[in-house]
Amino acid sequence: MKFGVVVFPGSNCDYDCYHVLKHVLDQPTEFVWHKDRDIAKFDCVVLPGGFSYGDYLRTGAIARFSPVMESVVKHAERGKLVIGICNGFQILLESGLLPGAMLRNQSLKFVCRFVHLRVENTATPFTRKTKKGEVLKIPVAHGEGNYFTDDETLTSLEKSGQVLVRYSDPLGRITADANPNGSLGNIAGICNLKRNVFGLMPHPERASEAELGSSDGVKIFKSILEIK
Amino acid sequence: MKAKVYVTLKKSVFDPQGKAVHQALSSLGFPEVRDVRVGKYIELELGQIDKTKAEQKIKSMCEKLLANTVIEEFKYDL
């Protein structure tokens, strides 16, 4: 599995993603500068977290017009894998690869802490190494992770099993207290209808080694490796 | 020609920033404020351009970049 980690000006989780893929999982991994257009050799493209373009205008709004994003859209259309983490998720929403938008956290505060996620659908390239209902401990770090979409889109996301992870308590109960940002339906991560594009606010790359307090995040990357 | 673009959250979208400002205004002694919505104001310097054409362009700019129409609406003055 060949991974390309996109580097936008202002990305700051690019090295963490690179480290996990290259050194923890021993996969061929390269950085991709946002001005590069040739990403044909990669099986999976990672849009990492950070503050691309300083979050100017809206999070992800400028990054989506980076030259590399045109290729990422084509890469996704060809059925290849894309995972967007945190700011990467915001870029996927702005680019229209995933539906919905992010609002500021309901608390108006930047939230940086471990949260629990309940896995809702394991029949995807990103969650196949998890069990349905399994609770993952993974940190979030964002100021705008309050997922929003219209009722119609929300219903169709739920119906077609596109909600892959939801904020829960440690026992997997979906409660308002477990929701760190006010997201609709406690949504933490969604995929597209074709199940090859996944965006999530929590940072699996920050929870992929036991030394960091949890290695639950590595299950998401290991799921991707299963795809031949 | 100068264009003034206003981008605000749609009415159906909860505005936590507006709510915080509303609460602050209430505690400052402005009970007459019923609601607050916070938005963005963008000025565009367009140079020599026909008004109808300018309107078309601004609409396109808003839809493509300046506003996210999933959560925001926009209006403009020329």
PDB file of C-alpha atoms in Angstrom:
ATOM      1  CA  MET A   1       0.000   0.000   0.000  1.00  0.00           C
ATOM      2  CA  LYS A   2       1.600   3.240  -1.110  1.00  0.00           C
ATOM      3  CA  PHE A   3       0.664   6.329   0.872  1.00  0.00           C
ATOM      4  CA  GLY A   4       0.986   9.994  -0.071  1.00  0.00           C
ATOM      5  CA  VAL A   5       0.721  12.521   2.755  1.00  0.00           C
ATOM      6  CA  VAL A   6      -0.241  15.934   1.375  1.00  0.00           C
ATOM      7  CA  VAL A   7       1.541  18.942   2.823  1.00  0.00           C
ATOM      8  CA  PHE A   8      -0.337  22.239   2.621  1.00  0.00           C
ATOM      9  CA  PRO A   9       1.166  25.460   3.925  1.00  0.00           C
ATOM     10  CA  GLY A  10       0.041  25.264   7.552  1.00  0.00           C
ATOM     11  CA  SER A  11      -0.329  21.472   7.808  1.00  0.00           C
ATOM     12  CA  ASN A  12       1.076  20.358  11.158  1.00  0.00           C
ATOM     13  CA  CYS A  13       0.125  16.689  11.498  1.00  0.00           C
ATOM     14  CA  ASP A  14       1.847  15.668   8.267  1.00  0.00           C
ATOM     15  CA  TYR A  15       4.926  14.307  10.041  1.00  0.00           C
ATOM     16  CA  ASP A  16       2.798  12.403  12.573  1.00  0.00           C
ATOM     17  CA  CYS A  17       0.897  10.674   9.752  1.00  0.00           C
ATOM     18  CA  TYR A  18       4.135  10.000   7.888  1.00  0.00           C
ATOM     19  CA  HIS A  19       5.722   8.557  11.027  1.00  0.00           C
ATOM     20  CA  VAL A  20       2.856   6.162  11.734  1.00  0.00           C
ATOM     21  CA  LEU A  21       2.577   4.940   8.138  1.00  0.00           C
ATOM     22  CA  LYS A  22       6.297   4.680   7.470  1.00  0.00           C
ATOM     23  CA  HIS A  23       7.768   3.654  10.808  1.00  0.00           C
ATOM     24  CA  VAL A  24       4.949   2.048  12.785  1.00  0.00           C
ATOM     25  CA  LEU A  25       3.310   0.261   9.849  1.00  0.00           C
ATOM     26  CA  ASP A  26       6.343  -0.011   7.595  1.00  0.00           C
ATOM     27  CA  GLN A  27       4.536   1.185   4.460  1.00  0.00           C
ATOM     28  CA  PRO A  28       6.064   3.060   1.513  1.00  0.00           C
ATOM     29  CA  THR A  29       5.080   6.649   2.285  1.00  0.00           C
ATOM     30  CA  GLU A  30       5.953   9.967   0.687  1.00  0.00           C
ATOM     31  CA  PHE A  31       5.096  13.590   1.271  1.00  0.00           C
ATOM     32  CA  VAL A  32       3.198  15.353  -1.520  1.00  0.00           C
ATOM     33  CA  TRP A  33       3.615  19.121  -1.771  1.00  0.00           C
ATOM     34  CA  HIS A  34       0.313  20.913  -2.357  1.00  0.00           C
ATOM     35  CA  LYS A  35       1.571  22.230  -5.699  1.00  0.00           C
ATOM     36  CA  ASP A  36       2.283  18.734  -7.033  1.00  0.00           C
ATOM     37  CA  ARG A  37      -0.304  17.273  -9.369  1.00  0.00           C
ATOM     38  CA  ASP A  38       1.027  13.812 -10.005  1.00  0.00           C
ATOM     39  CA  ILE A  39      -0.285  11.465  -7.351  1.00  0.00           C
ATOM     40  CA  ALA A  40      -0.965   8.512  -9.658  1.00  0.00           C
ATOM     41  CA  LYS A  41       1.454   6.197  -7.844  1.00  0.00           C
ATOM     42  CA  PHE A  42      -0.366   6.377  -4.514  1.00  0.00           C
ATOM     43  CA  ASP A  43      -3.036   3.939  -3.395  1.00  0.00           C
ATOM     44  CA  CYS A  44      -4.133   6.112  -0.507  1.00  0.00           C
ATOM     45  CA  VAL A  45      -3.839   9.884  -0.098  1.00  0.00           C
ATOM     46  CA  VAL A  46      -3.816  11.366   3.400  1.00  0.00           C
ATOM     47  CA  LEU A  47      -4.963  14.939   4.009  1.00  0.00           C
ATOM     48  CA  PRO A  48      -3.462  15.651   7.425  1.00  0.00           C
ATOM     49  CA  GLY A  49      -4.507  18.001  10.194  1.00  0.00           C
ATOM     50  CA  GLY A  50      -3.303  21.514  10.782  1.00  0.00           C
ATOM     51  CA  PHE A  51      -4.308  25.013   9.788  1.00  0.00           C
ATOM     52  CA  SER A  52      -3.896  25.053   6.018  1.00  0.00           C
ATOM     53  CA  TYR A  53      -3.658  28.634   4.754  1.00  0.00           C
ATOM     54  CA  GLY A  54      -4.125  29.853   8.316  1.00  0.00           C
ATOM     55  CA  ASP A  55      -7.789  28.765   8.221  1.00  0.00           C
ATOM     56  CA  TYR A  56      -8.413  32.044   6.388  1.00  0.00           C
ATOM     57  CA  LEU A  57     -12.011  32.650   5.283  1.00  0.00           C
ATOM     58  CA  ARG A  58     -13.135  29.196   6.485  1.00  0.00           C
ATOM     59  CA  THR A  59     -11.254  26.075   7.488  1.00  0.00           C
ATOM     60  CA  GLY A  60     -10.190  24.233   4.345  1.00  0.00           C
ATOM     61  CA  ALA A  61     -11.740  26.840   2.030  1.00  0.00           C
ATOM     62  CA  ILE A  62      -8.492  27.912   0.377  1.00  0.00           C
ATOM     63  CA  ALA A  63      -6.731  24.541   0.544  1.00  0.00           C
ATOM     64  CA  ARG A  64      -9.396  22.961  -1.617  1.00  0.00           C
ATOM     65  CA  PHE A  65      -8.185  25.111  -4.527  1.00  0.00           C
ATOM     66  CA  SER A  66      -4.583  23.906  -4.155  1.00  0.00           C
ATOM     67  CA  PRO A  67      -3.298  22.289  -7.374  1.00  0.00           C
ATOM     68  CA  VAL A  68      -3.022  18.888  -5.657  1.00  0.00           C
ATOM     69  CA  MET A  69      -6.724  18.867  -4.799  1.00  0.00           C
ATOM     70  CA  GLU A  70      -7.756  18.577  -8.453  1.00  0.00           C
ATOM     71  CA  SER A  71      -5.747  15.363  -8.572  1.00  0.00           C
ATOM     72  CA  VAL A  72      -7.172  14.210  -5.243  1.00  0.00           C
ATOM     73  CA  VAL A  73     -10.708  14.603  -6.609  1.00  0.00           C
ATOM     74  CA  LYS A  74      -9.784  12.519  -9.682  1.00  0.00           C
ATOM     75  CA  HIS A  75      -8.004   9.967  -7.469  1.00  0.00           C
ATOM     76  CA  ALA A  76     -11.233   9.618  -5.465  1.00  0.00           C
ATOM     77  CA  GLU A  77     -13.355   9.375  -8.611  1.00  0.00           C
ATOM     78  CA  ARG A  78     -11.198   6.461  -9.727  1.00  0.00           C
ATOM     79  CA  GLY A  79     -12.164   4.674  -6.512  1.00  0.00           C
ATOM     80  CA  LYS A  80      -8.780   5.046  -4.814  1.00  0.00           C
ATOM     81  CA  LEU A  81      -8.625   5.841  -1.126  1.00  0.00           C
ATOM     82  CA  VAL A  82      -8.572   9.249   0.550  1.00  0.00           C
ATOM     83  CA  ILE A  83      -8.530   9.858   4.287  1.00  0.00           C
ATOM     84  CA  GLY A  84      -8.848  13.367   5.704  1.00  0.00           C
ATOM     85  CA  ILE A  85      -8.041  13.942   9.341  1.00  0.00           C
ATOM     86  CA  CYS A  86      -9.220  17.056  11.192  1.00  0.00           C
ATOM     87  CA  ASN A  87      -8.264  19.917   8.845  1.00  0.00           C
ATOM     88  CA  GLY A  88      -8.108  17.225   6.149  1.00  0.00           C
ATOM     89  CA  PHE A  89     -11.774  16.405   6.874  1.00  0.00           C
ATOM     90  CA  GLN A  90     -12.626  20.110   6.644  1.00  0.00           C
ATOM     91  CA  ILE A  91     -10.895  20.258   3.239  1.00  0.00           C
ATOM     92  CA  LEU A  92     -12.878  17.210   2.049  1.00  0.00           C
ATOM     93  CA  LEU A  93     -16.112  18.965   3.048  1.00  0.00           C
ATOM     94  CA  GLU A  94     -15.125  22.197   1.296  1.00  0.00           C
ATOM     95  CA  SER A  95     -14.115  20.304  -1.834  1.00  0.00           C
ATOM     96  CA  GLY A  96     -17.450  18.510  -1.958  1.00  0.00           C
ATOM     97  CA  LEU A  97     -15.898  15.039  -1.725  1.00  0.00           C
ATOM     98  CA  LEU A  98     -17.933  14.631   1.457  1.00  0.00           C
ATOM     99  CA  PRO A  99     -21.275  16.310   2.256  1.00  0.00           C
ATOM    100  CA  GLY A 100     -21.865  18.895   4.984  1.00  0.00           C
ATOM    101  CA  ALA A 101     -19.840  21.650   6.620  1.00  0.00           C
ATOM    102  CA  MET A 102     -18.094  22.484   9.880  1.00  0.00           C
ATOM    103  CA  LEU A 103     -19.278  25.137  12.293  1.00  0.00           C
ATOM    104  CA  ARG A 104     -17.362  26.505  15.245  1.00  0.00           C
ATOM    105  CA  ASN A 105     -17.486  24.281  18.295  1.00  0.00           C
ATOM    106  CA  GLN A 106     -20.642  24.953  20.261  1.00  0.00           C
ATOM    107  CA  SER A 107     -18.514  25.924  23.287  1.00  0.00           C
ATOM    108  CA  LEU A 108     -16.557  28.368  21.080  1.00  0.00           C
ATOM    109  CA  LYS A 109     -13.461  26.805  22.619  1.00  0.00           C
ATOM    110  CA  PHE A 110     -10.645  24.870  21.024  1.00  0.00           C
ATOM    111  CA  VAL A 111     -11.025  21.312  22.320  1.00  0.00           C
ATOM    112  CA  CYS A 112      -7.876  19.227  22.734  1.00  0.00           C
ATOM    113  CA  ARG A 113      -8.321  15.965  24.618  1.00  0.00           C
ATOM    114  CA  PHE A 114      -8.964  12.245  24.330  1.00  0.00           C
ATOM    115  CA  VAL A 115     -12.495  11.322  23.301  1.00  0.00           C
ATOM    116  CA  HIS A 116     -14.239   8.011  22.743  1.00  0.00           C
ATOM    117  CA  LEU A 117     -15.616   6.961  19.386  1.00  0.00           C
ATOM    118  CA  ARG A 118     -18.127   4.243  18.718  1.00  0.00           C
ATOM    119  CA  VAL A 119     -17.638   2.431  15.432  1.00  0.00           C
ATOM    120  CA  GLU A 120     -20.943   2.389  13.528  1.00  0.00           C
ATOM    121  CA  ASN A 121     -20.019   0.588  10.321  1.00  0.00           C
ATOM    122  CA  THR A 122     -17.165  -1.867   9.823  1.00  0.00           C
ATOM    123  CA  ALA A 123     -17.850  -2.672   6.170  1.00  0.00           C
ATOM    124  CA  THR A 124     -15.507   0.022   4.834  1.00  0.00           C
ATOM    125  CA  PRO A 125     -11.813   0.140   3.894  1.00  0.00           C
ATOM    126  CA  PHE A 126     -11.202   2.381   6.917  1.00  0.00           C
ATOM    127  CA  THR A 127     -12.917   0.409   9.660  1.00  0.00           C
ATOM    128  CA  ARG A 128     -12.702  -3.249   8.639  1.00  0.00           C
ATOM    129  CA  LYS A 129     -10.186  -4.042  11.396  1.00  0.00           C
ATOM    130  CA  THR A 130     -12.618  -2.818  14.048  1.00  0.00           C
ATOM    131  CA  LYS A 131     -15.743  -4.418  15.452  1.00  0.00           C
ATOM    132  CA  LYS A 132     -19.193  -2.909  15.209  1.00  0.00           C
ATOM    133  CA  GLY A 133     -19.923  -1.020  18.429  1.00  0.00           C
ATOM    134  CA  GLU A 134     -16.252  -1.076  19.426  1.00  0.00           C
ATOM    135  CA  VAL A 135     -15.152   2.019  21.342  1.00  0.00           C
ATOM    136  CA  LEU A 136     -11.902   3.672  20.251  1.00  0.00           C
ATOM    137  CA  LYS A 137      -9.972   6.118  22.412  1.00  0.00           C
ATOM    138  CA  ILE A 138      -8.507   8.785  20.128  1.00  0.00           C
ATOM    139  CA  PRO A 139      -7.774  12.488  20.752  1.00  0.00           C
ATOM    140  CA  VAL A 140      -9.415  15.494  19.096  1.00  0.00           C
ATOM    141  CA  ALA A 141      -7.806  18.919  18.678  1.00  0.00           C
ATOM    142  CA  HIS A 142      -9.968  21.457  16.885  1.00  0.00           C
ATOM    143  CA  GLY A 143     -11.919  24.687  17.146  1.00  0.00           C
ATOM    144  CA  GLU A 144     -14.282  23.959  14.259  1.00  0.00           C
ATOM    145  CA  GLY A 145     -15.454  20.390  14.381  1.00  0.00           C
ATOM    146  CA  ASN A 146     -19.148  20.950  14.840  1.00  0.00           C
ATOM    147  CA  TYR A 147     -20.485  18.889  11.950  1.00  0.00           C
ATOM    148  CA  PHE A 148     -23.558  20.292  10.255  1.00  0.00           C
ATOM    149  CA  THR A 149     -25.687  19.341   7.292  1.00  0.00           C
ATOM    150  CA  ASP A 150     -29.310  19.682   6.235  1.00  0.00           C
ATOM    151  CA  ASP A 151     -31.897  17.168   7.471  1.00  0.00           C
ATOM    152  CA  GLU A 152     -32.197  15.456   4.116  1.00  0.00           C
ATOM    153  CA  THR A 153     -28.448  14.798   3.846  1.00  0.00           C
ATOM    154  CA  LEU A 154     -28.283  13.671   7.465  1.00  0.00           C
ATOM    155  CA  THR A 155     -31.062  11.155   6.904  1.00  0.00           C
ATOM    156  CA  SER A 156     -29.360   9.785   3.810  1.00  0.00           C
ATOM    157  CA  LEU A 157     -25.965   9.563   5.582  1.00  0.00           C
ATOM    158  CA  GLU A 158     -27.553   7.572   8.376  1.00  0.00           C
ATOM    159  CA  LYS A 159     -29.571   5.384   6.039  1.00  0.00           C
ATOM    160  CA  SER A 160     -26.664   4.430   3.842  1.00  0.00           C
ATOM    161  CA  GLY A 161     -24.296   3.699   6.709  1.00  0.00           C
ATOM    162  CA  GLN A 162     -21.958   6.587   5.937  1.00  0.00           C
ATOM    163  CA  VAL A 163     -21.544   7.606   9.568  1.00  0.00           C
ATOM    164  CA  LEU A 164     -18.512   5.529  10.538  1.00  0.00           C
ATOM    165  CA  VAL A 165     -17.670   6.906  13.973  1.00  0.00           C
ATOM    166  CA  ARG A 166     -19.667   8.805  16.580  1.00  0.00           C
ATOM    167  CA  TYR A 167     -18.598  10.510  19.816  1.00  0.00           C
ATOM    168  CA  SER A 168     -19.626   8.313  22.717  1.00  0.00           C
ATOM    169  CA  ASP A 169     -18.857   7.743  26.369  1.00  0.00           C
ATOM    170  CA  PRO A 170     -16.311   5.019  27.282  1.00  0.00           C
ATOM    171  CA  LEU A 171     -19.136   2.468  27.247  1.00  0.00           C
ATOM    172  CA  GLY A 172     -20.254   3.393  23.768  1.00  0.00           C
ATOM    173  CA  ARG A 173     -23.335   5.342  24.779  1.00  0.00           C
ATOM    174  CA  ILE A 174     -24.117   8.297  22.522  1.00  0.00           C
ATOM    175  CA  THR A 175     -24.733  11.175  24.921  1.00  0.00           C
ATOM    176  CA  ALA A 176     -24.650  14.972  24.750  1.00  0.00           C
ATOM    177  CA  ASP A 177     -21.863  15.005  27.367  1.00  0.00           C
ATOM    178  CA  ALA A 178     -19.698  12.830  25.134  1.00  0.00           C
ATOM    179  CA  ASN A 179     -20.039  15.275  22.243  1.00  0.00           C
ATOM    180  CA  PRO A 180     -17.001  17.604  22.339  1.00  0.00           C
ATOM    181  CA  ASN A 181     -18.190  20.120  19.749  1.00  0.00           C
ATOM    182  CA  GLY A 182     -21.946  19.986  19.179  1.00  0.00           C
ATOM    183  CA  SER A 183     -21.831  17.855  16.019  1.00  0.00           C
ATOM    184  CA  LEU A 184     -25.206  16.705  14.679  1.00  0.00           C
ATOM    185  CA  GLY A 185     -25.901  13.146  15.802  1.00  0.00           C
ATOM    186  CA  ASN A 186     -22.511  13.085  17.613  1.00  0.00           C
ATOM    187  CA  ILE A 187     -20.939  12.543  14.195  1.00  0.00           C
ATOM    188  CA  ALA A 188     -17.132  12.294  14.343  1.00  0.00           C
ATOM    189  CA  GLY A 189     -16.443  10.830  10.910  1.00  0.00           C
ATOM    190  CA  ILE A 190     -18.255  10.051   7.657  1.00  0.00           C
ATOM    191  CA  CYS A 191     -17.452   8.423   4.350  1.00  0.00           C
ATOM    192  CA  ASN A 192     -18.825   8.959   0.852  1.00  0.00           C
ATOM    193  CA  LEU A 193     -21.385   6.698  -0.771  1.00  0.00           C
ATOM    194  CA  LYS A 194     -18.659   4.738  -2.586  1.00  0.00           C
ATOM    195  CA  ARG A 195     -16.868   4.225   0.757  1.00  0.00           C
ATOM    196  CA  ASN A 196     -13.443   5.234  -0.550  1.00  0.00           C
ATOM    197  CA  VAL A 197     -13.274   8.717   0.987  1.00  0.00           C
ATOM    198  CA  PHE A 198     -13.272   9.056   4.771  1.00  0.00           C
ATOM    199  CA  GLY A 199     -13.096  12.199   6.888  1.00  0.00           C
ATOM    200  CA  LEU A 200     -12.880  12.358  10.659  1.00  0.00           C
ATOM    201  CA  MET A 201     -12.120  15.037  13.214  1.00  0.00           C
ATOM    202  CA  PRO A 202     -10.233  12.874  15.771  1.00  0.00           C
ATOM    203  CA  HIS A 203      -6.544  12.123  15.169  1.00  0.00           C
ATOM    204  CA  PRO A 204      -5.849   8.383  14.782  1.00  0.00           C
ATOM    205  CA  GLU A 205      -2.171   9.193  14.037  1.00  0.00           C
ATOM    206  CA  ARG A 206      -1.832  10.604  17.554  1.00  0.00           C
ATOM    207  CA  ALA A 207      -3.098   7.365  19.056  1.00  0.00           C
ATOM    208  CA  SER A 208      -1.185   4.734  17.123  1.00  0.00           C
ATOM    209  CA  GLU A 209       1.442   3.782  19.692  1.00  0.00           C
ATOM    210  CA  ALA A 210       0.846   2.666  23.279  1.00  0.00           C
ATOM    211  CA  GLU A 211       3.440   5.201  24.535  1.00  0.00           C
ATOM    212  CA  LEU A 212       1.055   7.963  23.474  1.00  0.00           C
ATOM    213  CA  GLY A 213      -1.767   6.781  25.720  1.00  0.00           C
ATOM    214  CA  SER A 214      -3.700   4.735  23.163  1.00  0.00           C
ATOM    215  CA  SER A 215      -2.995   2.693  20.082  1.00  0.00           C
ATOM    216  CA  ASP A 216      -6.630   2.440  19.007  1.00  0.00           C
ATOM    217  CA  GLY A 217      -6.013   4.787  16.082  1.00  0.00           C
ATOM    218  CA  VAL A 218      -3.731   2.341  14.350  1.00  0.00           C
ATOM    219  CA  LYS A 219      -6.759   0.117  13.680  1.00  0.00           C
ATOM    220  CA  ILE A 220      -7.957   2.660  11.151  1.00  0.00           C
ATOM    221  CA  PHE A 221      -4.631   2.630   9.292  1.00  0.00           C
ATOM    222  CA  LYS A 222      -4.384  -1.154   9.539  1.00  0.00           C
ATOM    223  CA  SER A 223      -7.857  -1.417   8.016  1.00  0.00           C
ATOM    224  CA  ILE A 224      -6.568   0.470   4.975  1.00  0.00           C
ATOM    225  CA  LEU A 225      -3.693  -2.000   4.602  1.00  0.00           C
ATOM    226  CA  GLU A 226      -6.144  -4.852   4.113  1.00  0.00           C
ATOM    227  CA  ILE A 227      -7.104  -3.470   0.712  1.00  0.00           C
ATOM    228  CA  LYS A 228      -5.140  -5.062  -2.057  1.00  0.00           C
TER     229      LYS A 228
ATOM    230  CA  MET B   1     -16.196  49.642  -8.814  1.00  0.00           C
ATOM    231  CA  LYS B   2     -16.304  48.481  -5.237  1.00  0.00           C
ATOM    232  CA  ALA B   3     -18.417  45.541  -4.108  1.00  0.00           C
ATOM    233  CA  LYS B   4     -19.408  44.953  -0.501  1.00  0.00           C
ATOM    234  CA  VAL B   5     -20.161  41.334   0.257  1.00  0.00           C
ATOM    235  CA  TYR B   6     -21.880  40.155   3.443  1.00  0.00           C
ATOM    236  CA  VAL B   7     -21.689  36.504   4.419  1.00  0.00           C
ATOM    237  CA  THR B   8     -23.798  35.235   7.317  1.00  0.00           C
ATOM    238  CA  LEU B   9     -24.862  31.885   8.688  1.00  0.00           C
ATOM    239  CA  LYS B  10     -28.247  30.753   7.385  1.00  0.00           C
ATOM    240  CA  LYS B  11     -31.164  31.325   9.738  1.00  0.00           C
ATOM    241  CA  SER B  12     -31.564  27.581  10.196  1.00  0.00           C
ATOM    242  CA  VAL B  13     -27.957  27.265  11.405  1.00  0.00           C
ATOM    243  CA  PHE B  14     -27.208  27.854  15.073  1.00  0.00           C
ATOM    244  CA  ASP B  15     -24.641  30.629  15.571  1.00  0.00           C
ATOM    245  CA  PRO B  16     -22.729  30.029  18.829  1.00  0.00           C
ATOM    246  CA  GLN B  17     -20.645  33.162  18.291  1.00  0.00           C
ATOM    247  CA  GLY B  18     -23.759  35.298  17.901  1.00  0.00           C
ATOM    248  CA  LYS B  19     -25.214  33.738  21.020  1.00  0.00           C
ATOM    249  CA  ALA B  20     -22.077  34.532  23.049  1.00  0.00           C
ATOM    250  CA  VAL B  21     -22.124  38.140  21.826  1.00  0.00           C
ATOM    251  CA  HIS B  22     -25.837  38.356  22.640  1.00  0.00           C
ATOM    252  CA  GLN B  23     -25.202  37.183  26.198  1.00  0.00           C
ATOM    253  CA  ALA B  24     -22.346  39.659  26.577  1.00  0.00           C
ATOM    254  CA  LEU B  25     -24.547  42.524  25.346  1.00  0.00           C
ATOM    255  CA  SER B  26     -27.311  41.502  27.774  1.00  0.00           C
ATOM    256  CA  SER B  27     -24.922  41.479  30.712  1.00  0.00           C
ATOM    257  CA  LEU B  28     -23.571  44.873  29.613  1.00  0.00           C
ATOM    258  CA  GLY B  29     -27.073  46.301  30.024  1.00  0.00           C
ATOM    259  CA  PHE B  30     -28.556  46.097  26.547  1.00  0.00           C
ATOM    260  CA  PRO B  31     -31.676  44.010  27.199  1.00  0.00           C
ATOM    261  CA  GLU B  32     -33.350  45.324  24.037  1.00  0.00           C
ATOM    262  CA  VAL B  33     -31.154  43.091  21.872  1.00  0.00           C
ATOM    263  CA  ARG B  34     -33.330  40.173  20.777  1.00  0.00           C
ATOM    264  CA  ASP B  35     -30.843  38.215  18.719  1.00  0.00           C
ATOM    265  CA  VAL B  36     -27.306  38.497  17.351  1.00  0.00           C
ATOM    266  CA  ARG B  37     -25.850  36.899  14.240  1.00  0.00           C
ATOM    267  CA  VAL B  38     -22.156  37.311  13.507  1.00  0.00           C
ATOM    268  CA  GLY B  39     -20.976  37.274   9.916  1.00  0.00           C
ATOM    269  CA  LYS B  40     -18.231  38.382   7.569  1.00  0.00           C
ATOM    270  CA  TYR B  41     -17.869  41.556   5.564  1.00  0.00           C
ATOM    271  CA  ILE B  42     -15.683  41.446   2.455  1.00  0.00           C
ATOM    272  CA  GLU B  43     -14.744  44.385   0.217  1.00  0.00           C
ATOM    273  CA  LEU B  44     -13.800  43.732  -3.382  1.00  0.00           C
ATOM    274  CA  GLU B  45     -12.168  46.300  -5.632  1.00  0.00           C
ATOM    275  CA  LEU B  46     -13.290  45.400  -9.144  1.00  0.00           C
ATOM    276  CA  GLY B  47     -11.895  48.140 -11.381  1.00  0.00           C
ATOM    277  CA  GLN B  48     -13.767  49.035 -14.599  1.00  0.00           C
ATOM    278  CA  ILE B  49     -16.600  46.588 -15.035  1.00  0.00           C
ATOM    279  CA  ASP B  50     -20.169  46.666 -16.235  1.00  0.00           C
ATOM    280  CA  LYS B  51     -22.673  46.371 -13.369  1.00  0.00           C
ATOM    281  CA  THR B  52     -24.567  43.327 -14.676  1.00  0.00           C
ATOM    282  CA  LYS B  53     -21.323  41.539 -15.356  1.00  0.00           C
ATOM    283  CA  ALA B  54     -20.037  42.473 -11.886  1.00  0.00           C
ATOM    284  CA  GLU B  55     -23.149  40.988 -10.294  1.00  0.00           C
ATOM    285  CA  GLN B  56     -22.702  37.725 -12.182  1.00  0.00           C
ATOM    286  CA  LYS B  57     -19.051  37.545 -11.183  1.00  0.00           C
ATOM    287  CA  ILE B  58     -19.702  38.290  -7.516  1.00  0.00           C
ATOM    288  CA  LYS B  59     -22.440  35.700  -7.354  1.00  0.00           C
ATOM    289  CA  SER B  60     -20.038  33.154  -8.790  1.00  0.00           C
ATOM    290  CA  MET B  61     -17.258  34.188  -6.385  1.00  0.00           C
ATOM    291  CA  CYS B  62     -19.607  33.800  -3.433  1.00  0.00           C
ATOM    292  CA  GLU B  63     -20.840  30.401  -4.529  1.00  0.00           C
ATOM    293  CA  LYS B  64     -17.360  29.108  -5.290  1.00  0.00           C
ATOM    294  CA  LEU B  65     -15.328  30.544  -2.448  1.00  0.00           C
ATOM    295  CA  LEU B  66     -16.531  33.460  -0.348  1.00  0.00           C
ATOM    296  CA  ALA B  67     -19.504  31.629   1.174  1.00  0.00           C
ATOM    297  CA  ASN B  68     -20.105  27.979   1.951  1.00  0.00           C
ATOM    298  CA  THR B  69     -23.693  27.621   0.838  1.00  0.00           C
ATOM    299  CA  VAL B  70     -24.221  24.548   3.021  1.00  0.00           C
ATOM    300  CA  ILE B  71     -24.218  26.810   6.075  1.00  0.00           C
ATOM    301  CA  GLU B  72     -24.004  30.387   4.837  1.00  0.00           C
ATOM    302  CA  GLU B  73     -25.939  32.877   2.735  1.00  0.00           C
ATOM    303  CA  PHE B  74     -24.625  36.010   1.116  1.00  0.00           C
ATOM    304  CA  LYS B  75     -25.735  39.378  -0.190  1.00  0.00           C
ATOM    305  CA  TYR B  76     -23.838  42.183  -1.824  1.00  0.00           C
ATOM    306  CA  ASP B  77     -23.974  45.887  -2.617  1.00  0.00           C
ATOM    307  CA  LEU B  78     -22.321  47.488  -5.600  1.00  0.00           C
TER     308      LEU B  78
END
